[in-house]
Amino acid sequence: MYLFQQAASLSRTLRAARQNQLSIGFVPTMGALHEGHLDLIRQAKKQYDRVICSIFVNPAQFNDPADLAKYPRTLEKDLEALALTGADYVYFPEVSDVYPPNSQPEKYPFGALETVLEGAHRPGHFEGVGMVVARLLRITVPNGLLLGEKDYQQCMVLQSLLKQMQWEQKVALHICPTRRESNGLAMSSRNQRLTEAGKKQAALLYEIIKSCQERYLQFSPDQLSDWAIHSLEAQGNIRVEYFSFADAQHLQPVQHWNESPAVRVLAAVWVEDVRLIDNALLF
Ligand code: AMP
């Protein structure tokens, strides 16, 4: 496994691989890796000749400086896990390598996609995500980009980014299923900050999401989200930021189930001062 901290040398290495007809799968991460991240690496290995993983806690996508400061960083362990899983290249740059002091920030407008759900609660978040992933794509020029369904809105935003860059023919987008703990809790780097009791409480979120999948036909979207919020908050240790039903492509809220051929449930909650998100397809 080859380690890079400089974009210029990574680009040179990947260019040489491409010239040797080797295909490249790219997995962008913010580190503090868990099995969900490693699933993306495994999937990339199945489909591409070489796998590049980036580890970069991108300041531009954090609207809350305290959240950025608290974000877990476990580089040594991450590199060990990536080597064991079979990543070929790892890029873990300093901020100045990704954002050189005199570089112009590129902005990609995501329209209505970035003003709902995560975008509504984390202003500027997707602008920061778009900016960093555009830079990482230009550095790596991969054949495939592998993302987790866990961050479903991010997947839709990055699909739009590929279109705006006119790279959608050049880079295949793979959305990989959410890896969960045995109690259903979606794996997340932020789970490291939960106590054992908090992890148990947080598992209720997926329980409620599953109940929604089973019973949505008996209720309207508003009734069902009221029920879900009430059930989650009744427990006392969970605060719901949003619990919404939205059309699966544009993520606009639905008032009636027949408004869209595909609807997802998406939610953000707070447990022990940790913000967690999850989502699933309803139909
Ligand atoms: P992050 O390090 O949180 O930015 O995540 C890096 C990538 O891993 C993103 O594409 C995430 O959607 C994906 N990911 C995070 N958690 C999971 C999970 N539990 N299962 C599958 N993919 C995940």
Short mmCIF file of C-alpha atoms and ligand atoms in Angstrom, two decimals:
data_model
loop_
_atom_site.label_atom_id
_atom_site.label_comp_id
_atom_site.label_asym_id
_atom_site.label_seq_id
_atom_site.Cartn_x
_atom_site.Cartn_y
_atom_site.Cartn_z
CA MET A 1 0.00 0.00 0.00
CA TYR A 2 1.44 3.37 -1.03
CA LEU A 3 0.93 6.47 1.10
CA PHE A 4 0.63 10.00 -0.26
CA GLN A 5 0.33 13.37 1.37
CA GLN A 6 0.83 15.34 -1.83
CA ALA A 7 -1.69 15.57 -4.64
CA ALA A 8 1.01 16.04 -7.27
CA SER A 9 2.75 12.72 -6.58
CA LEU A 10 -0.56 10.85 -6.18
CA SER A 11 -1.76 12.21 -9.55
CA ARG A 12 1.47 11.10 -11.22
CA THR A 13 1.17 7.58 -9.80
CA LEU A 14 -2.48 7.21 -10.79
CA ARG A 15 -1.80 8.58 -14.28
CA ALA A 16 0.86 5.90 -14.74
CA ALA A 17 -1.63 3.23 -13.59
CA ARG A 18 -4.20 4.48 -16.12
CA GLN A 19 -1.57 4.44 -18.87
CA ASN A 20 -1.00 0.77 -17.97
CA GLN A 21 -4.73 0.14 -18.61
CA LEU A 22 -5.47 -0.32 -14.89
CA SER A 23 -8.90 0.86 -13.76
CA ILE A 24 -9.18 2.92 -10.56
CA GLY A 25 -11.87 2.88 -7.87
CA PHE A 26 -11.96 5.82 -5.47
CA VAL A 27 -13.34 5.81 -1.90
CA PRO A 28 -13.34 9.26 -0.25
CA THR A 29 -13.55 9.25 3.57
CA MET A 30 -12.94 11.42 6.61
CA GLY A 31 -11.16 8.58 8.43
CA ALA A 32 -11.99 7.00 11.80
CA LEU A 33 -12.73 4.01 9.61
CA HIS A 34 -15.22 1.26 10.45
CA GLU A 35 -16.57 -1.78 8.63
CA GLY A 36 -18.94 0.41 6.57
CA HIS A 37 -15.95 2.21 5.05
CA LEU A 38 -14.10 -1.08 4.59
CA ASP A 39 -17.11 -2.52 2.72
CA LEU A 40 -16.64 0.28 0.18
CA ILE A 41 -12.96 -0.68 -0.19
CA ARG A 42 -13.93 -4.35 -0.64
CA GLN A 43 -16.54 -3.43 -3.23
CA ALA A 44 -14.01 -1.23 -5.06
CA LYS A 45 -11.49 -4.11 -5.10
CA LYS A 46 -14.08 -6.36 -6.75
CA GLN A 47 -14.73 -3.89 -9.54
CA TYR A 48 -11.46 -2.08 -10.15
CA ASP A 49 -7.80 -3.01 -10.62
CA ARG A 50 -6.54 -0.41 -8.14
CA VAL A 51 -8.23 1.20 -5.11
CA ILE A 52 -7.45 4.65 -3.79
CA CYS A 53 -8.86 5.79 -0.45
CA SER A 54 -8.62 9.37 0.79
CA ILE A 55 -8.69 10.34 4.45
CA PHE A 56 -9.39 14.03 4.84
CA VAL A 57 -11.49 15.78 7.46
CA ASN A 58 -12.70 18.58 5.20
CA PRO A 59 -13.08 21.83 7.17
CA ALA A 60 -15.22 23.35 4.39
CA GLN A 61 -18.12 20.99 5.09
CA PHE A 62 -18.38 21.68 8.83
CA ASN A 63 -20.64 24.59 9.66
CA ASP A 64 -19.95 24.10 13.38
CA PRO A 65 -16.27 24.54 14.44
CA ALA A 66 -16.92 22.52 17.63
CA ASP A 67 -18.12 19.59 15.52
CA LEU A 68 -14.94 19.79 13.41
CA ALA A 69 -12.75 19.87 16.53
CA LYS A 70 -14.54 16.84 18.02
CA TYR A 71 -14.43 14.75 14.83
CA PRO A 72 -12.54 11.51 15.68
CA ARG A 73 -9.08 11.06 14.10
CA THR A 74 -7.42 7.62 14.19
CA LEU A 75 -4.90 7.70 11.32
CA GLU A 76 -2.58 4.89 12.50
CA LYS A 77 -5.47 2.45 12.98
CA ASP A 78 -7.04 3.55 9.69
CA LEU A 79 -3.87 2.84 7.73
CA GLU A 80 -3.59 -0.60 9.35
CA ALA A 81 -7.21 -1.43 8.47
CA LEU A 82 -6.77 -0.22 4.87
CA ALA A 83 -3.61 -2.30 4.42
CA LEU A 84 -5.39 -5.40 5.76
CA THR A 85 -8.40 -4.79 3.51
CA GLY A 86 -6.19 -4.37 0.45
CA ALA A 87 -6.34 -0.69 -0.51
CA ASP A 88 -3.55 0.14 -2.96
CA TYR A 89 -3.12 3.87 -2.35
CA VAL A 90 -4.03 6.18 0.53
CA TYR A 91 -4.08 9.98 0.28
CA PHE A 92 -4.11 11.76 3.68
CA PRO A 93 -3.22 15.36 2.90
CA GLU A 94 -2.84 18.46 5.01
CA VAL A 95 -5.55 21.08 4.46
CA SER A 96 -3.10 23.23 2.44
CA ASP A 97 -2.54 20.44 -0.09
CA VAL A 98 -6.25 20.25 -0.91
CA TYR A 99 -6.83 24.00 -0.61
CA PRO A 100 -3.60 25.77 -1.63
CA PRO A 101 -3.60 29.32 -0.23
CA ASN A 102 -4.17 31.09 -3.56
CA SER A 103 -6.64 28.61 -5.12
CA GLN A 104 -10.12 29.81 -6.06
CA PRO A 105 -12.99 27.92 -4.37
CA GLU A 106 -15.16 26.22 -7.00
CA LYS A 107 -18.86 26.35 -6.24
CA TYR A 108 -21.38 23.90 -7.61
CA PRO A 109 -25.04 24.81 -7.16
CA PHE A 110 -27.15 21.83 -6.07
CA GLY A 111 -30.44 23.74 -6.10
CA ALA A 112 -33.34 22.34 -4.09
CA LEU A 113 -31.24 19.27 -3.23
CA GLU A 114 -29.07 21.28 -0.85
CA THR A 115 -31.78 23.29 0.90
CA VAL A 116 -33.64 20.34 2.47
CA LEU A 117 -32.85 17.80 5.23
CA GLU A 118 -29.07 17.89 5.95
CA GLY A 119 -28.74 21.03 3.82
CA ALA A 120 -31.42 22.85 5.82
CA HIS A 121 -29.84 21.93 9.16
CA ARG A 122 -26.19 22.30 8.17
CA PRO A 123 -25.98 25.45 6.02
CA GLY A 124 -23.06 25.36 3.58
CA HIS A 125 -22.43 21.64 4.23
CA PHE A 126 -23.02 20.41 0.68
CA GLU A 127 -21.20 23.36 -0.82
CA GLY A 128 -18.16 22.14 1.15
CA VAL A 129 -18.74 18.51 0.14
CA GLY A 130 -19.04 19.49 -3.54
CA MET A 131 -15.90 21.56 -3.38
CA VAL A 132 -13.72 18.86 -1.81
CA VAL A 133 -15.01 15.96 -3.89
CA ALA A 134 -14.52 17.96 -7.12
CA ARG A 135 -10.91 18.56 -6.09
CA LEU A 136 -10.35 14.94 -5.10
CA LEU A 137 -11.85 13.74 -8.40
CA ARG A 138 -9.55 16.03 -10.39
CA ILE A 139 -6.56 14.70 -8.43
CA THR A 140 -7.48 11.01 -8.74
CA VAL A 141 -9.43 10.86 -12.06
CA PRO A 142 -11.00 7.52 -11.13
CA ASN A 143 -13.16 5.17 -13.20
CA GLY A 144 -15.48 4.61 -10.25
CA LEU A 145 -16.59 6.57 -7.19
CA LEU A 146 -17.89 4.46 -4.30
CA LEU A 147 -20.22 6.05 -1.76
CA GLY A 148 -22.36 4.82 1.14
CA GLU A 149 -26.15 4.85 1.08
CA LYS A 150 -25.92 5.87 4.75
CA ASP A 151 -25.33 9.43 3.47
CA TYR A 152 -28.06 9.21 0.85
CA GLN A 153 -28.49 12.94 0.28
CA GLN A 154 -24.73 13.22 -0.23
CA CYS A 155 -24.98 10.50 -2.91
CA MET A 156 -27.62 12.53 -4.77
CA VAL A 157 -25.55 15.71 -4.41
CA LEU A 158 -22.44 13.98 -5.78
CA GLN A 159 -24.43 12.47 -8.63
CA SER A 160 -25.33 16.05 -9.51
CA LEU A 161 -21.67 17.09 -9.12
CA LEU A 162 -20.58 14.46 -11.67
CA LYS A 163 -23.21 15.79 -14.08
CA GLN A 164 -22.14 19.39 -13.54
CA MET A 165 -18.49 18.44 -14.11
CA GLN A 166 -19.67 16.50 -17.21
CA TRP A 167 -17.91 13.47 -15.76
CA GLU A 168 -20.96 11.22 -15.45
CA GLN A 169 -19.86 9.12 -18.47
CA LYS A 170 -16.30 8.95 -17.26
CA VAL A 171 -16.87 8.04 -13.57
CA ALA A 172 -19.31 5.29 -12.54
CA LEU A 173 -21.15 6.04 -9.29
CA HIS A 174 -21.65 3.07 -6.94
CA ILE A 175 -23.95 3.44 -3.93
CA CYS A 176 -23.16 0.70 -1.38
CA PRO A 177 -25.61 -0.53 1.29
CA THR A 178 -25.46 0.81 4.84
CA ARG A 179 -23.46 -1.43 7.17
CA ARG A 180 -25.10 -1.76 10.59
CA GLU A 181 -24.22 -3.00 14.07
CA SER A 182 -26.04 -6.18 15.12
CA ASN A 183 -28.67 -4.02 16.91
CA GLY A 184 -29.39 -2.11 13.68
CA LEU A 185 -27.48 1.08 14.50
CA ALA A 186 -25.91 2.40 11.28
CA MET A 187 -22.12 2.36 11.61
CA SER A 188 -20.67 5.85 11.81
CA SER A 189 -17.36 7.37 12.89
CA ARG A 190 -19.41 9.48 15.29
CA ASN A 191 -20.62 6.35 17.14
CA GLN A 192 -17.17 6.26 18.79
CA ARG A 193 -18.33 9.21 20.88
CA LEU A 194 -21.36 7.33 22.27
CA THR A 195 -21.33 5.38 25.54
CA GLU A 196 -22.52 1.75 25.45
CA ALA A 197 -25.88 2.95 26.80
CA GLY A 198 -26.04 5.63 24.10
CA LYS A 199 -25.37 3.04 21.37
CA LYS A 200 -28.30 0.97 22.66
CA GLN A 201 -30.60 3.99 22.75
CA ALA A 202 -29.51 5.09 19.28
CA ALA A 203 -30.55 1.71 17.83
CA LEU A 204 -34.17 2.81 18.30
CA LEU A 205 -33.80 5.04 15.25
CA TYR A 206 -33.51 2.07 12.89
CA GLU A 207 -36.29 0.22 14.76
CA ILE A 208 -38.60 3.16 14.05
CA ILE A 209 -37.45 3.41 10.43
CA LYS A 210 -38.28 -0.30 9.98
CA SER A 211 -41.72 0.23 11.55
CA CYS A 212 -42.33 3.02 9.03
CA GLN A 213 -41.46 0.64 6.19
CA GLU A 214 -44.03 -1.83 7.55
CA ARG A 215 -46.93 0.49 8.36
CA TYR A 216 -46.77 3.51 6.03
CA LEU A 217 -49.89 2.58 4.09
CA GLN A 218 -52.07 3.01 7.19
CA PHE A 219 -51.00 6.66 7.73
CA SER A 220 -50.27 9.89 5.91
CA PRO A 221 -46.62 11.02 5.77
CA ASP A 222 -47.31 13.74 8.38
CA GLN A 223 -49.07 11.33 10.75
CA LEU A 224 -46.28 8.81 10.42
CA SER A 225 -43.51 11.33 11.07
CA ASP A 226 -45.42 12.69 14.11
CA TRP A 227 -45.68 9.14 15.43
CA ALA A 228 -41.98 8.46 14.75
CA ILE A 229 -40.79 11.67 16.42
CA HIS A 230 -43.02 11.04 19.43
CA SER A 231 -41.82 7.42 19.76
CA LEU A 232 -38.16 8.44 19.55
CA GLU A 233 -38.41 11.37 21.95
CA ALA A 234 -40.62 9.53 24.45
CA GLN A 235 -37.53 7.56 25.36
CA GLY A 236 -36.04 10.70 26.90
CA ASN A 237 -32.48 10.49 25.57
CA ILE A 238 -33.10 11.14 21.88
CA ARG A 239 -33.85 14.50 20.32
CA VAL A 240 -35.11 14.46 16.74
CA GLU A 241 -33.79 17.14 14.38
CA TYR A 242 -35.88 15.93 11.44
CA PHE A 243 -37.75 12.80 10.50
CA SER A 244 -39.00 13.18 6.93
CA PHE A 245 -40.40 11.34 3.96
CA ALA A 246 -39.06 12.55 0.63
CA ASP A 247 -39.00 11.57 -3.00
CA ALA A 248 -35.93 9.43 -3.59
CA GLN A 249 -34.40 11.44 -6.43
CA HIS A 250 -34.88 15.11 -5.52
CA LEU A 251 -35.42 14.63 -1.76
CA GLN A 252 -38.36 17.02 -1.68
CA PRO A 253 -40.86 16.26 1.13
CA VAL A 254 -44.02 14.35 0.17
CA GLN A 255 -47.48 15.14 1.59
CA HIS A 256 -49.10 12.06 0.00
CA TRP A 257 -47.57 8.69 -0.79
CA ASN A 258 -48.72 8.85 -4.42
CA GLU A 259 -46.68 11.99 -5.13
CA SER A 260 -43.61 10.00 -6.08
CA PRO A 261 -42.85 6.51 -7.45
CA ALA A 262 -40.07 6.09 -4.86
CA VAL A 263 -40.06 7.52 -1.34
CA ARG A 264 -37.33 7.40 1.31
CA VAL A 265 -37.44 8.02 5.01
CA LEU A 266 -34.54 10.20 6.22
CA ALA A 267 -33.78 11.31 9.77
CA ALA A 268 -31.27 13.10 11.96
CA VAL A 269 -31.27 12.70 15.74
CA TRP A 270 -29.14 13.69 18.70
CA VAL A 271 -28.06 11.12 21.28
CA GLU A 272 -25.65 12.14 24.09
CA ASP A 273 -24.64 15.28 22.21
CA VAL A 274 -23.77 13.26 19.09
CA ARG A 275 -25.62 13.91 15.83
CA LEU A 276 -26.60 10.74 13.95
CA ILE A 277 -28.29 10.28 10.57
CA ASP A 278 -29.96 7.30 8.93
CA ASN A 279 -32.32 6.60 6.04
CA ALA A 280 -34.00 3.79 4.11
CA LEU A 281 -36.16 3.20 1.07
CA LEU A 282 -39.87 3.02 1.89
CA PHE A 283 -41.01 1.94 -1.57
P1 AMP B 1 -17.31 9.58 6.01
O1 AMP B 1 -15.95 9.17 6.44
O2 AMP B 1 -18.32 9.58 7.10
O3 AMP B 1 -17.29 10.84 5.20
O4 AMP B 1 -17.81 8.45 5.02
C1 AMP B 1 -17.04 8.08 3.88
C2 AMP B 1 -17.89 7.18 3.01
O5 AMP B 1 -18.28 6.02 3.73
C3 AMP B 1 -19.19 7.89 2.55
O6 AMP B 1 -19.47 7.54 1.21
C4 AMP B 1 -20.20 7.31 3.49
O7 AMP B 1 -21.52 7.31 3.00
C5 AMP B 1 -19.69 5.88 3.67
N1 AMP B 1 -20.23 5.29 4.90
C6 AMP B 1 -20.24 5.84 6.13
N2 AMP B 1 -20.88 5.03 7.01
C7 AMP B 1 -21.26 3.94 6.31
C8 AMP B 1 -21.97 2.74 6.65
N3 AMP B 1 -22.41 2.50 7.88
N4 AMP B 1 -22.19 1.83 5.68
C9 AMP B 1 -21.76 2.07 4.40
N5 AMP B 1 -21.09 3.17 4.01
C10 AMP B 1 -20.84 4.10 4.96
#
